[in-house]
Amino acid sequence: MRAGESAVVKPQQLDVVDAASLRSHLAAIVESSDDAIIGETLDGIVTSCNQGAERIYGYTAAEMIGKSVDLLVPPDREDEIPTILKRIRNGDRVEHYETKRRRRDGTVIDISLTVSPIKDKAGRIVGSSAIARDVTVAKRADEALGMVDELRQRTDELARSNSELQRFAYVASHDLQEPVRTVATYCELLNDRYKAQLDEKAREWIGYAVAGARRMHGLIADLLEYSRLQSPTRPFAPTDCGSVVAEVIANLRISIDEMQAEVSHDPLPIVTADASQLAHLFQNLIANAIKFRGNQPPRVHVSAERHGDEWVFSVRDNGIGIEPRHCQQIFDVFKRLHPEGQYPGTGIGLSICKRVVEHHQGRVWVESEPGRGSVFYFSLPLRTGAQP
């Protein structure tokens, strides 16, 4: 080259250099891709694959090249391959086709598949390239979100249904009280006014009617109380359990005096709770301890102990006790262990106790033996409480 002359690169040389560089660049891109990229003949024979294909499918390149792509297809998806190859031979492109493929270890994964025809310089279709993306995690996430949405819808429906049932129970029990009271009143008036004109059988039947109406009135009243517990309550607030128990003892004073009962309690903590519901809880437990008494005057003692992040309360009595096999079912609604007339009540008191405790995110249980008294336990979360 003479001085002053510039170097001249022929167009043919530039094309050769750029083409080689481009091929090298494309090969690097293919190898670095996270997706599986596989070259195939028009008969579905694998001619090449990248590291992404080895990683996704679990086969080495040597194990895939020269084999039919059916190697990667689950038995229930084998009909897809002839259809895809037919579309490729017709010059079509398969885009973002969601299907499943089988790994070397037998596991089945979800993939999004794009297959494009490969043409030679003459424009003839000589093969295809398949790009597969593993969408298993995304698919499972979508399914999980769908399940969460469905669960949320069902929960909302259940909440609405539960709310409607609560309103129905409240309205029904409230509206039934007056008719039942009317029946009982007029039966008593009928008995008082025409008692002398009725024979013994008629008076007995009227007595049954009055007793039944009174029993129904008690059931309705208890059902009304139970339905009120199902409704939203006041916000929880610091509640002195000692004061609540003292108030309950005052409310039960007549029964306590009549039965010569003794009700005592240890220093009790301050808990975060609904004070009115807590009063229901203690009153039912203490009243039951007095009601189901043994031969000795009732002795009832209330105490509480700190166990980790909760308070565990106990109401101990010296009553008739409970068979161990009944210790769980006594908390069911209207469950009675004794015949009508032997002990008063409708069998809903302990159900109310259970509902109150569960509303406070606690638990309730009993330990007892026949003739040796009972100890009813319930727990309340610590939340913001104070020592006794």
C-alpha positions as semicolon CSV with decimal commas, in nm:
position;residue;x (nm);y (nm);z (nm)
1;M;0,000;0,000;0,000
2;R;0,138;0,336;-0,100
3;A;0,168;0,629;0,143
4;G;-0,150;0,835;0,154
5;E;-0,370;0,556;0,031
6;S;-0,649;0,431;0,258
7;A;-0,716;0,065;0,322
8;V;-1,009;-0,067;0,124
9;V;-1,216;-0,362;0,248
10;K;-1,415;-0,537;-0,020
11;P;-1,790;-0,586;0,047
12;Q;-1,746;-0,962;0,016
13;Q;-1,490;-0,960;0,297
14;L;-1,719;-0,750;0,520
15;D;-2,009;-0,991;0,466
16;V;-1,793;-1,289;0,557
17;V;-1,662;-1,127;0,873
18;D;-2,006;-1,002;0,984
19;A;-2,178;-1,334;0,909
20;A;-1,926;-1,529;1,113
21;S;-1,950;-1,281;1,397
22;L;-2,328;-1,290;1,380
23;R;-2,338;-1,671;1,390
24;S;-2,107;-1,673;1,689
25;H;-2,318;-1,409;1,861
26;L;-2,642;-1,595;1,796
27;A;-2,492;-1,921;1,922
28;A;-2,389;-1,747;2,244
29;I;-2,740;-1,609;2,289
30;V;-2,895;-1,951;2,233
31;E;-2,662;-2,117;2,484
32;S;-2,717;-1,852;2,752
33;S;-3,097;-1,860;2,727
34;D;-3,292;-1,991;3,027
35;D;-3,548;-2,133;2,785
36;A;-3,511;-2,472;2,618
37;I;-3,423;-2,425;2,249
38;I;-3,431;-2,737;2,034
39;G;-3,373;-2,780;1,660
40;E;-3,578;-3,052;1,490
41;T;-3,618;-3,210;1,148
42;L;-3,957;-3,213;0,981
43;D;-3,996;-3,567;1,117
44;G;-3,943;-3,450;1,477
45;I;-3,585;-3,572;1,521
46;V;-3,377;-3,355;1,753
47;T;-3,075;-3,204;1,574
48;S;-2,953;-2,960;1,838
49;C;-3,031;-2,832;2,186
50;N;-2,898;-2,570;2,423
51;Q;-2,802;-2,584;2,790
52;G;-3,146;-2,453;2,882
53;A;-3,300;-2,767;2,731
54;E;-3,060;-2,986;2,930
55;R;-3,148;-2,803;3,250
56;I;-3,527;-2,802;3,197
57;Y;-3,566;-3,157;3,066
58;G;-3,285;-3,324;3,261
59;Y;-3,133;-3,495;2,953
60;T;-2,786;-3,427;2,819
61;A;-2,748;-3,310;2,462
62;A;-2,604;-3,651;2,367
63;E;-2,916;-3,820;2,507
64;M;-3,152;-3,598;2,304
65;I;-2,980;-3,540;1,969
66;G;-3,079;-3,800;1,715
67;K;-3,386;-3,906;1,916
68;S;-3,747;-3,828;1,843
69;V;-3,895;-3,534;2,029
70;D;-4,152;-3,786;2,155
71;L;-3,889;-3,856;2,421
72;L;-4,007;-3,540;2,598
73;V;-4,380;-3,589;2,553
74;P;-4,607;-3,752;2,817
75;P;-4,814;-4,046;2,688
76;D;-5,137;-3,848;2,700
77;R;-4,986;-3,571;2,479
78;E;-4,833;-3,778;2,196
79;D;-5,106;-3,671;1,952
80;E;-4,978;-3,311;1,971
81;I;-4,652;-3,380;1,785
82;P;-4,798;-3,489;1,445
83;T;-5,033;-3,190;1,453
84;I;-4,751;-2,943;1,529
85;L;-4,520;-3,093;1,261
86;K;-4,800;-3,074;1,003
87;R;-4,848;-2,704;1,080
88;I;-4,472;-2,643;1,048
89;R;-4,458;-2,819;0,708
90;N;-4,741;-2,588;0,598
91;G;-4,533;-2,287;0,699
92;D;-4,736;-2,202;1,011
93;R;-4,590;-2,085;1,341
94;V;-4,712;-2,221;1,674
95;E;-4,699;-1,946;1,937
96;H;-4,723;-1,965;2,317
97;Y;-4,889;-2,305;2,313
98;E;-4,932;-2,421;2,675
99;T;-4,881;-2,792;2,720
100;K;-4,687;-3,042;2,931
101;R;-4,354;-3,216;2,888
102;R;-4,188;-3,506;3,068
103;R;-3,845;-3,474;3,228
104;R;-3,583;-3,746;3,241
105;D;-3,681;-3,831;3,602
106;G;-4,045;-3,884;3,497
107;T;-4,185;-3,565;3,645
108;V;-4,422;-3,367;3,425
109;I;-4,383;-2,990;3,390
110;D;-4,593;-2,715;3,237
111;I;-4,436;-2,532;2,944
112;S;-4,521;-2,251;2,705
113;L;-4,409;-2,366;2,359
114;T;-4,331;-2,164;2,045
115;V;-4,234;-2,356;1,728
116;S;-4,115;-2,182;1,411
117;P;-4,024;-2,326;1,068
118;I;-3,660;-2,310;0,950
119;K;-3,596;-2,235;0,580
120;D;-3,290;-2,279;0,365
121;K;-3,152;-2,019;0,120
122;A;-3,399;-2,133;-0,142
123;G;-3,689;-2,070;0,093
124;R;-3,770;-2,434;0,147
125;I;-3,879;-2,550;0,497
126;V;-3,616;-2,790;0,621
127;G;-3,684;-2,809;0,992
128;S;-3,808;-2,622;1,297
129;S;-3,689;-2,456;1,613
130;A;-3,885;-2,510;1,934
131;I;-3,852;-2,268;2,225
132;A;-4,004;-2,392;2,552
133;R;-4,035;-2,196;2,874
134;D;-4,097;-2,376;3,204
135;V;-4,412;-2,216;3,349
136;T;-4,476;-2,477;3,618
137;V;-4,421;-2,237;3,909
138;A;-4,630;-1,964;3,748
139;K;-4,902;-2,217;3,666
140;R;-4,912;-2,344;4,023
141;A;-4,918;-1,987;4,151
142;D;-5,216;-1,907;3,926
143;E;-5,392;-2,222;4,043
144;A;-5,321;-2,131;4,405
145;L;-5,454;-1,780;4,351
146;G;-5,763;-1,930;4,188
147;M;-5,812;-2,158;4,488
148;V;-5,765;-1,864;4,724
149;D;-6,023;-1,661;4,532
150;E;-6,266;-1,954;4,534
151;L;-6,205;-2,009;4,905
152;R;-6,259;-1,640;4,972
153;Q;-6,587;-1,647;4,779
154;R;-6,706;-1,954;4,968
155;T;-6,600;-1,797;5,298
156;D;-6,795;-1,482;5,212
157;E;-7,099;-1,691;5,116
158;L;-7,071;-1,890;5,439
159;A;-7,038;-1,570;5,641
160;R;-7,350;-1,428;5,474
161;S;-7,539;-1,752;5,532
162;N;-7,424;-1,764;5,894
163;S;-7,530;-1,403;5,946
164;E;-7,874;-1,475;5,799
165;L;-7,912;-1,780;6,024
166;Q;-7,815;-1,574;6,327
167;R;-8,073;-1,308;6,240
168;F;-8,334;-1,577;6,181
169;A;-8,261;-1,745;6,516
170;Y;-8,279;-1,412;6,695
171;V;-8,602;-1,300;6,529
172;A;-8,765;-1,643;6,558
173;S;-8,678;-1,687;6,926
174;H;-8,776;-1,330;7,006
175;D;-9,113;-1,352;6,826
176;L;-9,195;-1,694;6,971
177;Q;-9,161;-1,585;7,331
178;E;-9,492;-1,401;7,348
179;P;-9,712;-1,677;7,195
180;V;-9,559;-1,939;7,427
181;R;-9,608;-1,714;7,727
182;T;-9,970;-1,664;7,620
183;V;-10,031;-2,040;7,597
184;A;-9,886;-2,096;7,944
185;T;-10,087;-1,808;8,095
186;Y;-10,422;-1,919;7,953
187;C;-10,360;-2,281;8,053
188;E;-10,301;-2,163;8,409
189;L;-10,615;-1,946;8,399
190;L;-10,815;-2,239;8,266
191;N;-10,687;-2,457;8,547
192;D;-10,754;-2,194;8,816
193;R;-11,106;-2,104;8,701
194;Y;-11,245;-2,445;8,606
195;K;-11,040;-2,665;8,836
196;A;-11,345;-2,776;9,036
197;Q;-11,532;-2,874;8,718
198;L;-11,246;-3,080;8,574
199;D;-11,168;-3,441;8,653
200;E;-10,823;-3,557;8,759
201;K;-10,720;-3,653;8,406
202;A;-10,809;-3,309;8,265
203;R;-10,616;-3,135;8,542
204;E;-10,320;-3,364;8,468
205;W;-10,331;-3,276;8,101
206;I;-10,346;-2,906;8,175
207;G;-10,046;-2,951;8,404
208;Y;-9,857;-3,114;8,117
209;A;-9,949;-2,825;7,887
210;V;-9,834;-2,563;8,138
211;A;-9,507;-2,748;8,207
212;G;-9,444;-2,791;7,833
213;A;-9,513;-2,423;7,764
214;R;-9,279;-2,319;8,045
215;R;-9,011;-2,553;7,916
216;M;-9,054;-2,413;7,565
217;H;-9,031;-2,061;7,702
218;G;-8,702;-2,152;7,871
219;L;-8,565;-2,306;7,551
220;I;-8,657;-1,999;7,348
221;A;-8,504;-1,767;7,605
222;D;-8,180;-1,966;7,599
223;L;-8,180;-1,978;7,219
224;L;-8,225;-1,601;7,214
225;E;-7,929;-1,561;7,448
226;Y;-7,718;-1,797;7,234
227;S;-7,805;-1,610;6,913
228;R;-7,706;-1,282;7,077
229;L;-7,361;-1,428;7,144
230;Q;-7,327;-1,502;6,771
231;S;-7,380;-1,136;6,685
232;P;-7,102;-0,873;6,689
233;T;-7,014;-0,769;7,043
234;R;-6,861;-0,466;7,200
235;P;-6,487;-0,411;7,151
236;F;-6,272;-0,600;7,401
237;A;-6,146;-0,392;7,689
238;P;-5,942;-0,450;8,007
239;T;-6,175;-0,643;8,239
240;D;-6,118;-0,720;8,607
241;C;-6,219;-1,083;8,646
242;G;-6,235;-1,046;9,024
243;S;-6,502;-0,777;8,989
244;V;-6,692;-0,988;8,734
245;V;-6,698;-1,291;8,965
246;A;-6,805;-1,074;9,260
247;E;-7,095;-0,942;9,050
248;V;-7,192;-1,296;8,949
249;I;-7,191;-1,409;9,314
250;A;-7,421;-1,118;9,398
251;N;-7,658;-1,219;9,114
252;L;-7,669;-1,578;9,243
253;R;-7,707;-1,482;9,609
254;I;-8,057;-1,630;9,645
255;S;-7,950;-1,970;9,506
256;I;-7,632;-1,962;9,712
257;D;-7,824;-1,897;10,034
258;E;-8,095;-2,154;9,957
259;M;-7,839;-2,428;9,891
260;Q;-7,608;-2,316;10,171
261;A;-7,338;-2,295;9,907
262;E;-6,996;-2,145;9,950
263;V;-6,840;-1,967;9,649
264;S;-6,483;-1,838;9,680
265;H;-6,211;-1,722;9,446
266;D;-5,841;-1,643;9,441
267;P;-5,711;-1,306;9,323
268;L;-5,803;-1,299;8,955
269;P;-5,628;-1,119;8,668
270;I;-5,730;-0,835;8,445
271;V;-5,786;-0,964;8,091
272;T;-5,882;-0,805;7,761
273;A;-6,236;-0,927;7,702
274;D;-6,605;-0,850;7,666
275;A;-6,712;-0,802;8,027
276;S;-7,077;-0,896;7,970
277;Q;-6,986;-1,220;7,794
278;L;-6,734;-1,302;8,065
279;A;-7,013;-1,257;8,322
280;H;-7,228;-1,505;8,122
281;L;-6,940;-1,750;8,130
282;F;-6,873;-1,736;8,504
283;Q;-7,243;-1,728;8,594
284;N;-7,320;-2,042;8,392
285;L;-7,026;-2,233;8,538
286;I;-7,093;-2,131;8,898
287;A;-7,470;-2,183;8,868
288;N;-7,410;-2,532;8,726
289;A;-7,177;-2,613;9,014
290;I;-7,452;-2,518;9,259
291;K;-7,726;-2,695;9,063
292;F;-7,552;-3,030;9,019
293;R;-7,466;-3,067;9,386
294;G;-7,403;-3,385;9,579
295;N;-7,508;-3,473;9,933
296;Q;-7,292;-3,201;10,085
297;P;-7,357;-2,826;10,051
298;P;-7,199;-2,696;9,728
299;R;-6,842;-2,569;9,749
300;V;-6,722;-2,374;9,445
301;H;-6,379;-2,218;9,400
302;V;-6,256;-2,003;9,111
303;S;-5,885;-1,957;9,039
304;A;-5,650;-1,860;8,754
305;E;-5,292;-1,941;8,660
306;R;-5,057;-1,791;8,403
307;H;-4,948;-2,052;8,146
308;G;-4,719;-1,902;7,884
309;D;-4,914;-1,652;7,677
310;E;-5,255;-1,731;7,825
311;W;-5,450;-1,735;8,150
312;V;-5,606;-2,069;8,246
313;F;-5,911;-2,033;8,474
314;S;-6,064;-2,314;8,677
315;V;-6,403;-2,349;8,844
316;R;-6,384;-2,638;9,091
317;D;-6,684;-2,794;9,268
318;N;-6,772;-3,090;9,495
319;G;-7,079;-3,191;9,296
320;I;-7,204;-3,513;9,142
321;G;-6,933;-3,524;8,875
322;I;-6,948;-3,640;8,514
323;E;-6,865;-3,967;8,342
324;P;-6,539;-3,914;8,146
325;R;-6,704;-4,031;7,823
326;H;-6,947;-3,738;7,847
327;C;-6,687;-3,470;7,918
328;Q;-6,675;-3,350;7,556
329;Q;-7,038;-3,375;7,448
330;I;-7,174;-3,173;7,740
331;F;-7,069;-2,860;7,547
332;D;-7,308;-2,943;7,261
333;V;-7,623;-2,733;7,224
334;F;-7,922;-2,868;7,423
335;K;-7,721;-3,168;7,544
336;R;-7,855;-3,304;7,873
337;L;-7,716;-3,595;8,074
338;H;-8,014;-3,623;8,309
339;P;-8,387;-3,680;8,257
340;E;-8,628;-3,387;8,239
341;G;-8,737;-3,281;8,585
342;Q;-8,437;-3,423;8,771
343;Y;-8,245;-3,100;8,724
344;P;-8,378;-2,770;8,585
345;G;-8,240;-2,616;8,267
346;T;-8,240;-2,660;7,891
347;G;-7,886;-2,789;7,831
348;I;-7,761;-2,479;7,654
349;G;-7,560;-2,319;7,936
350;L;-7,232;-2,497;7,862
351;S;-7,280;-2,429;7,490
352;I;-7,293;-2,061;7,576
353;C;-6,973;-2,102;7,779
354;K;-6,799;-2,266;7,485
355;R;-6,919;-1,996;7,246
356;V;-6,795;-1,717;7,474
357;V;-6,452;-1,877;7,519
358;E;-6,410;-1,942;7,146
359;H;-6,513;-1,584;7,072
360;H;-6,217;-1,482;7,288
361;Q;-5,986;-1,723;7,099
362;G;-5,963;-1,956;7,398
363;R;-6,058;-2,316;7,472
364;V;-6,274;-2,487;7,734
365;W;-6,267;-2,837;7,882
366;V;-6,361;-3,032;8,195
367;E;-6,198;-3,293;8,415
368;S;-6,433;-3,496;8,631
369;E;-6,524;-3,828;8,789
370;P;-6,869;-3,936;8,910
371;G;-6,913;-3,857;9,279
372;R;-6,586;-3,665;9,304
373;G;-6,683;-3,326;9,163
374;S;-6,571;-3,146;8,849
375;V;-6,316;-2,887;8,744
376;F;-6,411;-2,674;8,445
377;Y;-6,116;-2,507;8,276
378;F;-6,105;-2,233;8,017
379;S;-5,821;-2,030;7,871
380;L;-5,802;-1,668;7,759
381;P;-5,511;-1,525;7,557
382;L;-5,288;-1,293;7,754
383;R;-5,313;-0,997;7,516
384;T;-5,281;-0,688;7,737
385;G;-5,338;-0,828;8,083
386;A;-5,204;-0,762;8,431
387;Q;-5,102;-0,975;8,725
388;P;-5,369;-1,028;8,996
